[in-house]
Every structure is written in structure tokens, then in C-alpha cells.
Amino acid sequence: MVGSETEDDIPLGERKTVTDFCYLLDKSKQLFNGLRDLPQYGHKQWQSYFGRTFDVYTKLWKFQQQHRQVLDSRYGLKRWQIGEVASKIGQLYYHYYLRTSETSYLNEAFSFYSAIRQRSYYFQVNKEDRPELVVKKLRYYARYIVVCLLLNKMDLVKVLVKELSEEIEDYTQRFNTEDQLEWNLVLQEVAAFVEADPVVVLNDNNSVVVTNNRLQEGSVPPLEQGMVVGQLVLADALIIGNCNNQVKFSELTIDMFRMLQALEREPVNLATQPSKQGTLEPNEKPAKRENPHKYLLYKPTFSQLFTFLSASFKELPANSALLVYLSATGVFPTGNSDYEGPYDFGGVLTNTNRDVVNGETVQKKNQAQKEMHCLHPGDLFPFTRKPLFVIVDSSNSTAYKHFTNLFGQPLVCLLSPTVYPKSVQDQSQRGSLFTLFLYSPLLAFSSVCGLDSVQRGLWERAQEFLRKVYRDIGQMITRSRTIDQAFLQFFGDEFLRLLLIRFVFCSAALRLHKVFRESQSFPESYPELPKQDTVESSLLQKHILELATMLDVQSLFWDDPLEAY
């Protein structure tokens, strides 16, 4: 209660309003803090708890709206406290997105974070002599930026970064704190993240166009009528990142960020009416799950990775596939072995607990002792009891060529080049070229041709041309008489179909590029693709030269494909 009034001076109804508000506020904080104790894996264990937390926050938000005047005068409700509630609701929606992979919830999180800024809920915080309140404001900005990055609102991200920079400067000048370096690092990370794309698309006035690379209507070549392919659906994906020196923000490397978007459809905004902003509809879910469920694992230990893999494997529905994406430093075998089994080719390092020099792990002490956090091909063997689609982007990706399909289930591994020309290697901090091809083939193609910008009209014509190329690649795959059936088993799923098509395009483009001369500079796969039908197809080579001509970079490619080999 505020002022000099005693409790008896306050009407009973108003006193009850304050009591009810305090109860809801305490209950909401208790439930929100309990979210940390929920298991991060599994689809079912967390849903009822999340539901209860949403319900309490729904009531709390509506209650403070309906009784704002009483709470202002009798409780002393401050605007930053309303901002805190809105921020928590934004976090709930964001975590709901992480747990369900429903991009629609990103829009819900955005609407709350946006309202906080528009209504200046945190404005008065800077006038109070309480550093912990300013930190709440800074954390709100960091979370808002993450959501904007995921929604590709890059123009807004730049504005928010500028505002955050000013807030950090004010914070560090007013309070002699120890976390100044940490906040400056946050600024540096997000600035590098925003600039990570190697090529920008420009309007006629040279302003930057934000391109969307999630799955859109009409972007996946349809299957030919009567074409028999597998009915598998991509249900679960593990996206694992541990690349040394790669641009990252929060616990998301640029490779992880790109791959997660390659496995999502463009978000649909559930809050279609402006008047709905600030209301909660946690149960308003899309009728069917549009995107595969994803786990984002940044530098997981072996035990963490195995736990998440096991959970995905256990809950994988019938007629579904599991995808494992690895973007990580290579671990190479330490010595020669008479018997070369699935643990003798090395693998990829998912968690760094030793020195890394030039992106490669340095073996120390006992040379015979294998790296504990190296994921070997053999570690994935138990999970091949169900359909498994593996993508390895690493300097030792070829370790996964030595896979054995023990259980006869569909199994495909797409493997990155292990050696890049120096011009490409110099760009590796901004993300891997291989993952860039799987995320946006035109962005990668332009980058590998040394372009740093493309005019919008040309970009759109090139994208339209690529849609035709994708259709042709799709037909090459489905019409080949010698292709391994595993590829066709996965081809019915739109996400996996597009990844396979982009993989073939990447392989063909690099084979024709004059700078890529070594065989280790080309992607590989398990099982092998029939080269003549796909990556060395004369039709596809013709298309790549046409695209190069369109972008005026034909001199970088071999005119006669025979010269390339």
C-alpha cells in the first residue's frame, strides 16, 4: 500500500484488488522460475507446466489492464513493472517457439517486446538509482534482438543495437559495474552477426533488401505426377554447433542460425488484428505442426548430445525421419590401425575442452587416448534403426563416408568439402560455404564468385531461374536408374527434398568453378550419388554457366566441363 493511508482507510474492494494482484504476481514468478527445472528434451513433459504458466500470465496481464487505476494509486504499480510482465510473456512465447519450432510464436513474442518499446515501459528505469533494474532493461533489449534476428527484421535490429549501445554507455557511466566488458561483447557479437551475410541485395537507391530464406509457398519443386517416392516426414532435427572463431550471438552460431531457418516455413502471424496486441492466446496453435521439431545444441558435451539424440529417437513417430546437423571442428585419427572401424576415422568435436589451433584440435598427452567429446560415425550407429538424415559440415566430414547401414533403414549423409581455396577459407568466420549453399544457394554462388552485392532486379531474375534449375535437379534424382533408394525414401519430405537439390547444385557449381581444383574441395555423400546423372550432368552444367553469365562471372567457370576434371 502507498502513502500514509492505513489499510482500514482503503475500501474493501480495492484492498481485495491489490491482494489478488500480489497473489497473481507471486504465482507467476514462481511458475516462471520453475521453467528452468523442466527437462529440455522430450515433447510431452513440459506442456502442462507451460500451459499453467501461460494461464497465470494471461490472468495477470488482463488483471493489471482492468484494474490499472486502483493498482496505480493503492499498490504504486510502476510502468517498468508492467514492462517486466510483458517481457516475461515475450520470453514465454520465445521458449514456446524453441520447444515447438512453431515460427508463429516468434511473432507473438515480437508483439509483446515491441509493445514494451512503443509504450516506453522501461523509460523511468534510468532515473532510479538501482543498477539491477537497468540490467533488466538491457536483458530485455538482448532478447528482443534475438527475436528480431530470427524474424529477419534486420533494419530494426540495427536500431535496437544503437539504442542498446547508448543504454550500456549510460549504465556503465552511472554505475561502476564489473559487467561492462560482458555487455560490450554482446554488442560486438550482434554487430558481427548482422554483417555475416557475404553478399547484400540492393534496391535502386542502394538501400539493403532483407531476403527471406525460410521455406515459402512454391519454393519447393513439386513431385512429378505418378512419381513414387518415400512417404517419410522430417519430424525431428538436432542442430549442433561448435565451430571455433565463427560469428555467434546468444548460443547460436551463424551456421546453426542458417540451418534452423532452412528447416522452417515462413512464419504466419497469429495476431492478425492490431487490437489483439497485448492479449494472450497461448492455446491458439496452428492445426498441424508446420515445421520439424528442433533441438539447438551449442557446444554440447557428449553426454548431453547423446541424451538429446536418445530423446528424439524415442519419440520419433512412425514413418518419420530424424535429421542430425553437425557444424563442428574436425578431430582426426591419431595413428594407423590394422582394423579400420567406425571409431578409427576420427569425427567432429562437439565441445572444446582443449587447445584449438587453426580450427583443428591439437592432441596432447596420451596420443592413444581418444577425444571424449568427439562424435564418431559409430556413435550414430544405434540411431540408424530408424530413418536418419545426417549433414556434416566439418574439416573431417569424410569420416562419415565410412558409415555402415546395419539395419536396412533409409540413411543418407551429406558431407561438406574438407579443403577450401584460401579466398573461401578467409571468409570462414562468417559461416561455412557448404551450409550457406544449403541455406541460400544464390547467396553462396554469388559469394564464391567474389560478388559483395547484387541489384534486386537481377537477384529476383536469378532466383526465378534457379527455381527452374531445382525442378530439373529434382527430375534428375527421381529419374536416375542407378541412384540409391535411400535418396528417394527421403524425397517425399519438402525440407529434405530441397536440401538434397541444393546439395546437388552446390556440388555441380564447385566442380565447374576454376578455383576449386582438389577433390577434397567438393562435397560428398553416403551413399554416393551417380555423378553422371546428377552433379556432372551436362544439363546442370549448362544451367550453372547460364547463371554465371546472368551474374557476369562466367570467366570464373570452365566453359568446357571436360576441362574441369
PDB file of C-alpha atoms in Angstrom, residues 93 104-105 107-108 110-111 267-281 284:
ATOM      1  CA  TYR A  93       6.363 -17.223 -26.345  1.00  0.00           C
ATOM      2  CA  SER A 104       4.120 -18.236 -35.382  1.00  0.00           C
ATOM      3  CA  TYR A 105       5.099 -17.907 -31.713  1.00  0.00           C
ATOM      4  CA  ASN A 107       5.523 -13.170 -33.933  1.00  0.00           C
ATOM      5  CA  GLU A 108       3.709 -13.370 -30.590  1.00  0.00           C
ATOM      6  CA  PHE A 110       7.736  -9.890 -31.073  1.00  0.00           C
ATOM      7  CA  SER A 111       4.346  -8.225 -30.454  1.00  0.00           C
ATOM      8  CA  PRO A 267       6.023 -17.597 -40.015  1.00  0.00           C
ATOM      9  CA  VAL A 268       2.289 -16.938 -40.042  1.00  0.00           C
ATOM     10  CA  ASN A 269       1.245 -14.105 -37.765  1.00  0.00           C
ATOM     11  CA  LEU A 270      -1.460 -15.393 -35.409  1.00  0.00           C
ATOM     12  CA  ALA A 271      -2.149 -11.897 -34.082  1.00  0.00           C
ATOM     13  CA  THR A 272      -3.701 -10.634 -37.294  1.00  0.00           C
ATOM     14  CA  GLN A 273      -5.665  -7.772 -35.740  1.00  0.00           C
ATOM     15  CA  PRO A 274      -3.847  -4.799 -34.194  1.00  0.00           C
ATOM     16  CA  SER A 275      -6.362  -4.715 -31.335  1.00  0.00           C
ATOM     17  CA  LYS A 276      -5.150  -8.145 -30.258  1.00  0.00           C
ATOM     18  CA  GLN A 277      -1.701  -6.841 -29.393  1.00  0.00           C
ATOM     19  CA  GLY A 278      -1.098  -7.315 -25.701  1.00  0.00           C
ATOM     20  CA  THR A 279      -3.581 -10.177 -25.297  1.00  0.00           C
ATOM     21  CA  LEU A 280      -2.594 -13.763 -24.679  1.00  0.00           C
ATOM     22  CA  GLU A 281      -3.804 -16.707 -26.704  1.00  0.00           C
ATOM     23  CA  GLU A 284      -4.269 -20.769 -30.395  1.00  0.00           C
TER      24      GLU A 284
END
